[in-house]
Coordinates of C-alpha atoms in Angstrom, one line a residue:
Chain A
P1 CA 64.5 8.9 183.4
A2 CA 62.2 9.6 186.3
P3 CA 63.2 12.2 188.7
A4 CA 63.2 9.8 191.7
A5 CA 65.7 7.5 189.9
A6 CA 68.0 10.4 189.2
A7 CA 68.0 11.5 192.8
S8 CA 68.7 8.0 194.1
V9 CA 71.6 7.6 191.6
A10 CA 73.1 10.7 193.1
A11 CA 72.7 9.3 196.7
V12 CA 74.2 6.0 195.8
T13 CA 77.2 7.6 194.0
V14 CA 77.9 9.8 196.9
A15 CA 77.6 6.9 199.4
V16 CA 80.0 4.7 197.4
A17 CA 82.6 7.5 197.0
A18 CA 82.4 8.4 200.7
P19 CA 84.1 5.9 203.0
P20 CA 83.1 6.8 206.6
A21 CA 86.8 7.2 207.7
A22 CA 87.8 10.1 205.5
P23 CA 87.6 13.3 207.5
T24 CA 90.6 14.8 205.7
P25 CA 89.6 18.4 205.1
A26 CA 92.7 19.0 203.0
P27 CA 92.6 22.2 201.1
V28 CA 92.0 20.8 197.7
A29 CA 92.9 23.2 195.0
A30 CA 90.0 24.7 193.1
P31 CA 89.6 22.3 190.2
A32 CA 90.8 23.7 186.9
V33 CA 88.4 21.6 185.0
P34 CA 90.1 19.2 182.7
S35 CA 89.1 19.6 179.1
T36 CA 89.1 15.9 178.6
S37 CA 88.1 13.4 181.1
A38 CA 87.8 9.7 180.6
S39 CA 85.2 8.7 183.1
P40 CA 83.4 11.8 184.2
S41 CA 80.8 10.4 186.5
S42 CA 83.0 8.4 188.8
S43 CA 85.8 11.0 189.1
A44 CA 83.3 13.7 189.6
A45 CA 81.7 11.8 192.4
V46 CA 85.0 11.5 194.2
N47 CA 85.8 15.2 193.8
T48 CA 82.4 16.0 195.4
L49 CA 83.5 14.5 198.7
F50 CA 86.4 16.9 199.2
S51 CA 85.1 20.1 197.7
M52 CA 81.6 20.1 199.2
E53 CA 82.6 21.8 202.4
E54 CA 85.0 24.3 201.1
E55 CA 83.7 25.5 197.8
E56 CA 80.5 27.4 197.3
L57 CA 79.9 25.1 194.3
S58 CA 80.8 21.4 194.4
S59 CA 83.2 20.0 192.0
D60 CA 80.3 18.2 190.3
Q61 CA 78.5 21.5 189.9
I62 CA 81.6 23.2 188.5
Q63 CA 82.3 20.3 186.1
C64 CA 78.7 20.3 185.0
K65 CA 78.7 24.0 184.2
E66 CA 82.1 23.7 182.5
A67 CA 80.8 20.8 180.3
L68 CA 77.7 22.9 179.4
R69 CA 79.9 25.8 178.5
A70 CA 82.3 23.7 176.4
G71 CA 79.3 22.1 174.7
K72 CA 77.8 25.5 173.8
R73 CA 81.1 26.6 172.4
L74 CA 81.4 23.5 170.2
L75 CA 77.8 24.0 169.0
K76 CA 78.8 27.5 167.9
E77 CA 81.6 25.9 166.0
K78 CA 79.1 23.5 164.4
N79 CA 80.9 20.5 165.9
G80 CA 77.9 18.5 166.8
A81 CA 79.7 15.3 167.7
A82 CA 82.1 16.9 170.1
A83 CA 79.4 19.0 171.6
M84 CA 77.3 15.9 172.2
V85 CA 80.1 14.4 174.4
R86 CA 80.1 17.5 176.6
F87 CA 76.4 17.6 177.0
E88 CA 76.3 13.9 177.8
K89 CA 78.7 14.5 180.6
A90 CA 76.7 17.5 181.8
L91 CA 73.6 15.4 181.6
M92 CA 75.1 12.7 183.8
L93 CA 76.4 15.2 186.3
S94 CA 73.2 17.1 186.5
K95 CA 71.3 13.9 187.1
A96 CA 73.7 12.9 189.8
L97 CA 73.2 16.3 191.4
A98 CA 69.4 16.1 190.8
D99 CA 69.7 19.6 189.3
K100 CA 66.8 19.9 187.0
V101 CA 67.7 23.3 185.6
Q102 CA 71.1 22.0 184.5
E103 CA 69.6 18.8 183.2
R104 CA 67.3 20.9 181.1
R105 CA 70.2 22.8 179.7
A106 CA 72.0 19.5 178.9
Q107 CA 68.9 18.1 177.2
R108 CA 68.7 21.3 175.1
G109 CA 72.3 21.0 174.2
L110 CA 71.9 17.4 173.2
A111 CA 68.9 18.2 171.1
A112 CA 70.9 20.9 169.3
S113 CA 73.9 18.5 168.8
C114 CA 71.5 15.8 167.4
R115 CA 70.1 18.3 165.0
L116 CA 73.6 19.2 163.8
T117 CA 74.3 15.6 163.2
H118 CA 70.9 15.0 161.5
Q119 CA 69.6 12.7 164.3
Y120 CA 66.1 14.3 164.3
R121 CA 64.2 11.6 166.2
Q122 CA 66.8 11.7 168.9
A123 CA 66.7 15.5 169.0
I124 CA 62.9 15.4 169.5
K125 CA 63.3 12.9 172.4
H126 CA 65.6 15.3 174.2
L127 CA 63.2 18.2 173.6
E128 CA 60.3 16.1 175.0
R129 CA 62.4 15.7 178.1
V130 CA 63.0 19.5 178.2
L131 CA 59.2 20.0 178.2
E132 CA 58.8 17.4 180.9
I133 CA 61.4 19.1 183.1
S134 CA 59.7 22.4 182.7
R135 CA 56.5 20.9 184.0
E136 CA 58.4 19.2 186.9
I137 CA 60.0 22.5 188.0
G138 CA 57.1 24.7 187.1
E139 CA 59.3 27.0 185.1
Y140 CA 58.5 27.2 181.4
T141 CA 61.2 29.5 179.9
G142 CA 62.2 28.3 176.5
D143 CA 59.2 26.0 176.0
A144 CA 58.1 27.9 172.9
D145 CA 61.6 27.5 171.5
A146 CA 61.5 23.7 172.3
Y147 CA 58.1 23.3 170.5
G148 CA 59.5 25.3 167.5
T149 CA 62.6 23.2 167.3
M150 CA 60.6 20.0 167.5
A151 CA 58.5 21.2 164.6
D152 CA 61.7 22.1 162.7
C153 CA 62.9 18.6 163.1
Y154 CA 59.6 17.1 161.9
T155 CA 59.9 19.5 158.9
D156 CA 63.4 18.3 158.2
M157 CA 62.1 14.7 158.2
G158 CA 59.3 15.7 155.8
E159 CA 56.6 15.0 158.4
F160 CA 54.6 18.2 157.8
E161 CA 51.5 17.1 159.7
K162 CA 53.4 16.5 162.9
A163 CA 55.4 19.7 162.2
A164 CA 52.2 21.7 161.9
V165 CA 50.9 20.4 165.3
Y166 CA 54.1 21.5 167.0
Y167 CA 54.3 24.8 165.2
D168 CA 50.8 25.5 166.5
K169 CA 52.0 24.9 170.1
Y170 CA 55.0 27.1 169.4
I171 CA 52.9 29.9 168.0
E172 CA 50.4 29.6 170.9
R173 CA 53.3 30.2 173.4
M174 CA 55.5 32.7 171.6
N175 CA 53.4 35.7 172.4
R176 CA 53.3 34.9 176.2
D177 CA 55.3 36.9 178.6
G178 CA 58.3 35.2 180.0
P179 CA 59.2 35.3 183.7
I180 CA 59.6 38.9 184.9
Chain B
L1 CA 50.6 22.2 155.4
E2 CA 52.2 24.0 152.4
T3 CA 53.2 26.7 154.8
V4 CA 55.3 24.4 157.1
P5 CA 58.6 25.0 155.3
T6 CA 57.9 28.7 155.3
I7 CA 57.5 28.7 159.0
K8 CA 60.8 26.9 159.4
A9 CA 62.5 29.3 157.1
L10 CA 61.1 32.4 158.8
R11 CA 62.2 31.0 162.2
S12 CA 65.7 30.3 160.9
K13 CA 66.0 33.8 159.4
A14 CA 64.9 35.5 162.6
E15 CA 67.1 33.3 164.8
A16 CA 70.1 34.1 162.6
I17 CA 69.4 37.9 163.0
R18 CA 68.8 37.5 166.7
A19 CA 71.9 35.4 167.4
A20 CA 74.1 37.8 165.4
E21 CA 72.8 40.9 167.2
F22 CA 73.0 39.2 170.6
E23 CA 76.7 38.2 170.0
K24 CA 77.5 41.7 168.9
A25 CA 75.9 43.1 172.1
V26 CA 77.7 40.6 174.3
S27 CA 81.0 41.6 172.9
R28 CA 80.1 45.2 173.6
L29 CA 78.9 44.5 177.1
G30 CA 82.1 42.8 178.1
D31 CA 82.6 40.6 181.1
G32 CA 80.9 42.9 183.5
L33 CA 77.7 40.9 183.4
S34 CA 76.5 38.2 185.7
K35 CA 75.1 35.0 184.3
K36 CA 71.7 36.2 185.4
Q37 CA 72.1 39.5 183.6
L38 CA 73.3 37.8 180.5
K39 CA 70.3 35.6 180.6
A40 CA 68.0 38.6 180.9
V41 CA 69.6 40.1 177.8
E42 CA 69.2 36.9 175.9
E43 CA 65.6 36.7 177.0
L44 CA 65.1 40.3 175.7
S45 CA 66.4 39.3 172.3
K46 CA 64.2 36.3 172.2
G47 CA 61.2 38.1 173.5
I48 CA 61.4 40.8 170.8
V49 CA 61.7 38.2 168.0
N50 CA 58.8 36.1 169.4
K51 CA 56.4 39.0 169.9
L52 CA 57.3 40.4 166.5
L53 CA 56.9 37.2 164.6
H54 CA 53.7 36.1 166.4
G55 CA 51.5 37.8 163.9
P56 CA 53.2 36.5 160.7
M57 CA 53.4 33.0 162.2
T58 CA 49.8 33.0 163.1
A59 CA 49.0 34.1 159.6
L60 CA 50.8 31.0 158.2
R61 CA 48.7 28.6 160.3
C62 CA 45.1 27.8 159.6
D63 CA 43.3 24.5 159.3
G64 CA 42.6 23.7 155.7
T65 CA 38.8 23.6 156.0
D66 CA 37.6 27.0 154.8
P67 CA 38.7 27.5 151.2
E68 CA 38.8 31.3 151.6
A69 CA 41.0 31.1 154.6
V70 CA 43.3 28.7 152.8
G71 CA 43.6 31.2 149.9
Q72 CA 44.5 34.0 152.3
T73 CA 47.0 31.8 154.2
L74 CA 48.7 31.0 150.9
S75 CA 48.8 34.7 149.9
N76 CA 50.3 35.5 153.3
M77 CA 52.9 32.8 152.7
E78 CA 53.8 34.2 149.3
A79 CA 54.1 37.7 150.7
L80 CA 56.3 36.6 153.6
E81 CA 58.6 34.6 151.3
R82 CA 59.0 37.7 149.1
M83 CA 59.5 40.1 152.0
F84 CA 61.9 38.0 154.0
Q85 CA 63.6 36.4 150.9
L86 CA 62.9 33.0 152.4
S87 CA 63.4 31.1 149.1
Q88 CA 67.1 31.6 149.6
V89 CA 66.9 30.1 153.1
D90 CA 64.8 27.1 152.3
V91 CA 65.1 25.1 149.1
T92 CA 61.7 23.5 149.5
A93 CA 59.9 26.9 149.5
M94 CA 58.9 27.9 146.0
A95 CA 58.4 31.6 146.2
G96 CA 58.3 34.2 143.5
K97 CA 61.2 36.5 143.8
Q98 CA 61.3 40.1 143.0
Chain C
L1 CA 52.2 56.3 148.5
E2 CA 49.3 54.3 149.7
T3 CA 51.7 52.3 151.8
V4 CA 53.0 55.2 153.8
P5 CA 50.5 54.9 156.6
T6 CA 51.2 51.1 156.7
I7 CA 54.9 51.8 157.2
K8 CA 54.1 54.2 160.0
A9 CA 51.8 51.7 161.7
L10 CA 54.3 48.8 161.4
R11 CA 57.0 51.0 162.9
S12 CA 54.7 52.0 165.8
K13 CA 53.8 48.4 166.4
A14 CA 57.4 47.2 166.4
E15 CA 58.5 50.1 168.6
A16 CA 55.8 49.3 171.1
I17 CA 57.0 45.7 171.3
R18 CA 60.6 46.7 171.5
A19 CA 60.1 49.3 174.2
A20 CA 58.0 46.9 176.4
E21 CA 60.6 44.1 176.2
F22 CA 63.4 46.6 176.8
E23 CA 61.7 48.0 179.9
K24 CA 61.1 44.4 181.2
A25 CA 64.7 43.5 180.6
V26 CA 66.0 46.7 182.3
S27 CA 63.9 45.9 185.4
R28 CA 65.4 42.4 185.5
L29 CA 68.9 43.7 184.9
G30 CA 68.7 46.0 187.9
D31 CA 71.1 48.8 188.6
G32 CA 74.2 46.8 188.0
L33 CA 74.6 48.2 184.5
S34 CA 76.7 51.1 183.4
K35 CA 75.3 53.7 181.1
K36 CA 77.4 52.3 178.3
Q37 CA 76.1 48.7 178.9
L38 CA 72.5 49.9 179.1
K39 CA 73.1 51.6 175.7
A40 CA 74.4 48.4 174.3
V41 CA 71.3 46.5 175.4
E42 CA 69.1 49.2 173.9
E43 CA 71.1 49.0 170.7
L44 CA 70.6 45.3 170.7
S45 CA 66.8 45.7 170.9
K46 CA 66.8 48.3 168.1
G47 CA 69.2 46.3 166.0
I48 CA 66.9 43.2 166.1
V49 CA 63.8 45.2 165.2
N50 CA 65.6 47.1 162.3
K51 CA 67.1 44.0 160.8
L52 CA 63.9 42.0 161.1
L53 CA 61.7 44.7 159.6
H54 CA 64.1 45.6 156.8
G55 CA 62.5 43.1 154.4
P56 CA 58.9 44.0 155.1
M57 CA 59.7 47.7 155.0
T58 CA 61.5 47.4 151.7
A59 CA 58.5 45.4 150.3
L60 CA 56.3 48.4 151.1
R61 CA 58.4 50.8 149.1
C62 CA 58.6 50.9 145.3
D63 CA 58.2 53.8 142.9
G64 CA 54.9 53.7 141.2
T65 CA 56.1 53.3 137.7
D66 CA 55.9 49.6 137.0
P67 CA 52.3 48.5 137.3
E68 CA 53.2 44.9 138.2
A69 CA 55.5 46.1 141.0
V70 CA 52.7 48.4 142.3
G71 CA 50.3 45.4 142.4
Q72 CA 52.8 43.4 144.4
T73 CA 53.5 46.2 146.8
L74 CA 49.8 46.6 147.4
S75 CA 49.4 42.9 148.1
N76 CA 52.4 43.0 150.4
M77 CA 50.7 45.9 152.2
E78 CA 47.5 44.0 152.6
A79 CA 49.3 40.9 153.9
L80 CA 51.3 43.0 156.4
E81 CA 48.2 44.7 157.7
R82 CA 46.5 41.4 158.2
M83 CA 49.5 39.8 159.8
F84 CA 50.4 42.6 162.2
Q85 CA 46.8 43.7 162.7
L86 CA 47.8 47.2 161.7
S87 CA 44.3 48.4 161.0
Q88 CA 43.8 48.7 164.8
V89 CA 47.0 50.7 165.1
D90 CA 46.4 53.3 162.4
V91 CA 42.9 54.6 161.4
T92 CA 44.0 55.8 158.0
A93 CA 45.0 52.3 157.0
M94 CA 42.1 50.5 155.3
A95 CA 43.0 46.8 155.7
G96 CA 40.8 43.8 155.5
K97 CA 40.7 42.1 158.9
Q98 CA 40.4 38.4 159.5
Chain D
P1 CA 72.2 76.8 164.6
A2 CA 75.6 76.4 163.1
P3 CA 78.3 74.5 165.2
A4 CA 80.6 77.5 165.2
A5 CA 77.9 79.7 166.8
A6 CA 77.3 77.1 169.5
A7 CA 81.0 76.9 170.4
S8 CA 81.4 80.6 170.6
V9 CA 78.3 80.9 172.8
A10 CA 80.0 78.5 175.2
A11 CA 83.2 80.4 175.1
V12 CA 81.5 83.7 175.8
T13 CA 79.4 82.3 178.6
V14 CA 82.4 80.9 180.4
A15 CA 84.4 84.1 179.9
V16 CA 81.7 86.2 181.4
A17 CA 81.2 83.9 184.3
A18 CA 85.0 83.7 185.0
P19 CA 86.4 86.9 186.4
P20 CA 90.3 86.5 186.3
A21 CA 90.6 87.2 190.0
A22 CA 88.8 84.1 191.4
P23 CA 91.3 81.3 192.2
T24 CA 89.3 80.1 195.2
P25 CA 89.4 76.3 194.9
A26 CA 86.8 76.0 197.7
P27 CA 85.5 72.4 198.2
V28 CA 82.1 72.9 196.6
A29 CA 79.7 70.2 197.7
A30 CA 78.7 67.8 194.9
P31 CA 75.6 69.5 193.5
A32 CA 72.4 67.6 194.4
V33 CA 70.9 68.8 191.1
P34 CA 67.8 71.0 191.7
S35 CA 64.7 69.7 190.0
T36 CA 63.6 73.2 189.1
S37 CA 65.9 76.0 188.2
A38 CA 64.9 79.5 187.0
S39 CA 67.8 80.5 184.8
P40 CA 69.8 77.4 183.9
S41 CA 72.4 78.8 181.6
S42 CA 73.7 81.6 183.8
S43 CA 73.7 79.7 187.1
A44 CA 75.2 76.7 185.5
A45 CA 78.0 78.7 184.0
V46 CA 78.9 80.1 187.4
N47 CA 79.0 76.7 188.9
T48 CA 81.3 75.5 186.1
L49 CA 84.0 77.7 187.4
F50 CA 84.1 76.1 190.9
S51 CA 83.5 72.5 190.1
M52 CA 85.7 72.1 187.0
E53 CA 88.8 71.3 188.9
E54 CA 87.4 69.1 191.6
E55 CA 84.7 67.1 190.1
E56 CA 85.0 64.6 187.3
L57 CA 81.9 66.1 185.9
S58 CA 81.2 69.8 186.0
S59 CA 78.0 71.1 187.5
D60 CA 76.9 72.0 184.0
Q61 CA 77.5 68.5 182.8
I62 CA 75.6 67.0 185.8
Q63 CA 72.7 69.4 185.3
C64 CA 72.6 68.6 181.6
K65 CA 72.5 64.9 182.3
E66 CA 69.9 65.4 185.0
A67 CA 67.7 67.5 182.6
L68 CA 67.9 64.8 179.9
R69 CA 66.9 62.1 182.4
A70 CA 64.0 64.1 183.8
G71 CA 62.9 64.8 180.2
K72 CA 63.0 61.2 179.3
R73 CA 60.9 60.3 182.3
L74 CA 58.3 62.9 181.5
L75 CA 58.2 61.7 177.9
K76 CA 57.4 58.2 179.2
E77 CA 54.6 59.8 181.2
K78 CA 53.4 61.4 177.9
N79 CA 53.8 64.8 179.4
G80 CA 55.2 66.5 176.3
A81 CA 55.0 70.1 177.5
A82 CA 56.9 69.4 180.8
A83 CA 59.4 67.2 178.9
M84 CA 60.1 70.0 176.5
V85 CA 61.2 72.4 179.3
R86 CA 63.7 69.9 180.5
F87 CA 65.1 69.2 177.1
E88 CA 65.3 73.0 176.4
K89 CA 67.4 73.3 179.5
A90 CA 69.6 70.3 178.4
L91 CA 70.0 71.9 175.0
M92 CA 71.2 75.2 176.4
L93 CA 73.6 73.5 178.7
S94 CA 74.9 71.2 176.1
K95 CA 75.5 74.1 173.7
A96 CA 77.3 76.0 176.5
L97 CA 79.5 73.0 177.1
A98 CA 79.9 72.5 173.3
D99 CA 79.0 68.8 174.0
K100 CA 77.5 67.6 170.7
V101 CA 76.6 64.2 172.0
Q102 CA 74.4 65.7 174.7
E103 CA 73.1 68.3 172.3
R104 CA 72.0 65.5 170.0
R105 CA 70.2 63.8 172.9
A106 CA 68.5 67.1 173.8
Q107 CA 67.4 67.6 170.2
R108 CA 66.0 64.0 170.0
G109 CA 64.1 64.7 173.2
L110 CA 62.7 68.0 171.9
A111 CA 61.6 66.2 168.7
A112 CA 59.8 63.6 170.7
S113 CA 58.2 66.3 172.9
C114 CA 57.1 68.2 169.9
R115 CA 55.5 65.1 168.4
L116 CA 53.6 64.5 171.7
T117 CA 52.2 68.0 171.4
H118 CA 51.5 67.7 167.7
Q119 CA 54.1 70.3 166.6
Y120 CA 55.3 68.2 163.7
R121 CA 57.1 70.9 161.8
Q122 CA 59.1 71.8 164.9
A123 CA 59.8 68.1 165.5
I124 CA 61.2 67.7 162.0
K125 CA 63.5 70.8 162.6
H126 CA 64.9 69.2 165.7
L127 CA 65.5 65.9 163.9
E128 CA 67.3 67.7 161.0
R129 CA 69.6 69.1 163.6
V130 CA 70.1 65.6 165.0
L131 CA 71.3 64.4 161.5
E132 CA 73.5 67.5 161.2
I133 CA 75.2 66.7 164.5
S134 CA 75.7 63.1 163.5
R135 CA 77.6 64.4 160.4
E136 CA 79.6 66.8 162.5
I137 CA 80.8 64.2 165.0
G138 CA 81.0 61.4 162.5
E139 CA 78.9 59.1 164.6
Y140 CA 75.6 58.0 163.1
T141 CA 73.9 55.9 165.7
G142 CA 70.2 56.6 165.6
D143 CA 70.1 58.2 162.2
A144 CA 67.8 55.5 160.8
D145 CA 65.5 56.3 163.8
A146 CA 65.6 60.0 163.0
Y147 CA 64.7 59.5 159.4
G148 CA 61.9 57.2 160.3
T149 CA 60.5 59.6 162.9
M150 CA 60.7 62.5 160.4
A151 CA 58.7 60.4 157.9
D152 CA 56.2 59.6 160.7
C153 CA 55.7 63.3 161.2
Y154 CA 55.2 64.0 157.5
T155 CA 52.7 61.1 157.5
D156 CA 50.8 62.7 160.5
M157 CA 50.6 65.9 158.5
G158 CA 49.3 64.0 155.5
E159 CA 52.3 64.8 153.4
F160 CA 52.8 61.4 152.0
E161 CA 55.3 62.3 149.2
K162 CA 57.7 63.8 151.7
A163 CA 57.1 60.9 154.1
A164 CA 58.0 58.4 151.4
V165 CA 61.3 60.1 150.7
Y166 CA 62.2 59.9 154.3
Y167 CA 61.0 56.3 154.8
D168 CA 63.3 55.4 151.9
K169 CA 66.2 57.0 153.7
Y170 CA 65.2 55.2 156.9
I171 CA 64.9 51.8 155.1
E172 CA 68.2 52.3 153.4
R173 CA 69.9 52.7 156.9
M174 CA 68.0 50.3 159.0
N175 CA 69.9 47.2 157.8
R176 CA 73.3 48.7 158.4
D177 CA 75.4 47.6 161.3
G178 CA 75.7 50.1 164.1
P179 CA 79.0 50.8 165.8
I180 CA 80.6 47.6 167.2

């Protein structure tokens, strides 16, 4: 999932959803985000068109935030499977928006969901993407956490050598000052 | 490598404490906080835990070349498991309990 | 009683970390907080430190009757002084450094 | 320093400062608290009369808060002697106001000032009063801290037996939940 690809996906989606003859600036009601949505990416893209000009946040952005929030709540309730669905939605939306900060949140949520459902390899993959995004945006908040959680996953799988490598990275970073 | 489960158990214990105190604080803070402020409060809670655990965590990690260092790491491990009662947290840890 | 200076040193170290992180958070939070909210944030920082240190502190206290318990307390003390580098904090503590 | 005495001091101060024939509700300007004030208790008591009805906080209350704030700032600058002057002022005002919460803050500040100036016995006395006030108002926030600091003082004086007793009280309280 290279950043360029994510950006072009967003461009294409918007282009498809935006027929040139649609200048209706109808006052669309602020979307009371639906708690269940069959096909999030397509419906979200359509909403984008209308809300872009009026709202400070686009419908996609609102839906993405909403999905992240719902995912976090489900994580707290230890419902990994349901949380994963929310974070998948947030991931797609954040990619469509080319919003790396939100994508990182979605990836973190997916990692946590995978851990809850004992999919440790998958969790590690999401956390690797978290670290990748940190490098891309030059903002490393939570990287110590990510390394620590990857090590926890390796520990859970009994791969102590790998775990030790990642705990070392975690320990190296945990004493650093975060952003001021 | 014997200390790996201890590191995980200590992390879990600390995170449980942090999350509980953070939730308590959030309920006291009410809705008057912006997202950014809430983030700052969460960073505070994580910062304290990370800075406080850095020493003990470092003490649990050493490459297993120097036999004296290994011995000290193991005695650190035992002390931490006693002090933080980590044997209850992680079944793979075999610590002497009080 | 040998552990008394260690308790003080560990308290000092933890309080220094807490105060620094709290100050950092306050500067990030800005003036948008009420006194009550600021108090809640401070309580959060103190709550985490207290809950996290309860185990190690307890491990430093035991009445000196049972010789085995005394030995364990002393070895807890040595481990804590190594891990938190307390010998730099308190001159009266005589800890082995790495 | 019994509570009854503090309350009666406040009553007397107010009575003296309040001649019965003074119903002038003149719009006193909100006091821009002076940073230095020769005789805090008497001048404050006079101010109380005028501001009580109009301000949400009386002048005494404002001056008390201001003194506490200044004291804390001086503590941070490690200026124990100057901090002590502020906290003494806050202590007198809080007693005059019969405000136990503020008095407890003043006593804490005095204890910290005394520690900075190596007056450990005096610091312990202030902390004993802190604990006393907690019992009086049935609100125990910071008591673990107070016990820990008393123990630190005994440690600094080399009285390890006493220190151990107070560390035990501190440890016993540090794991309790504070007020929710």
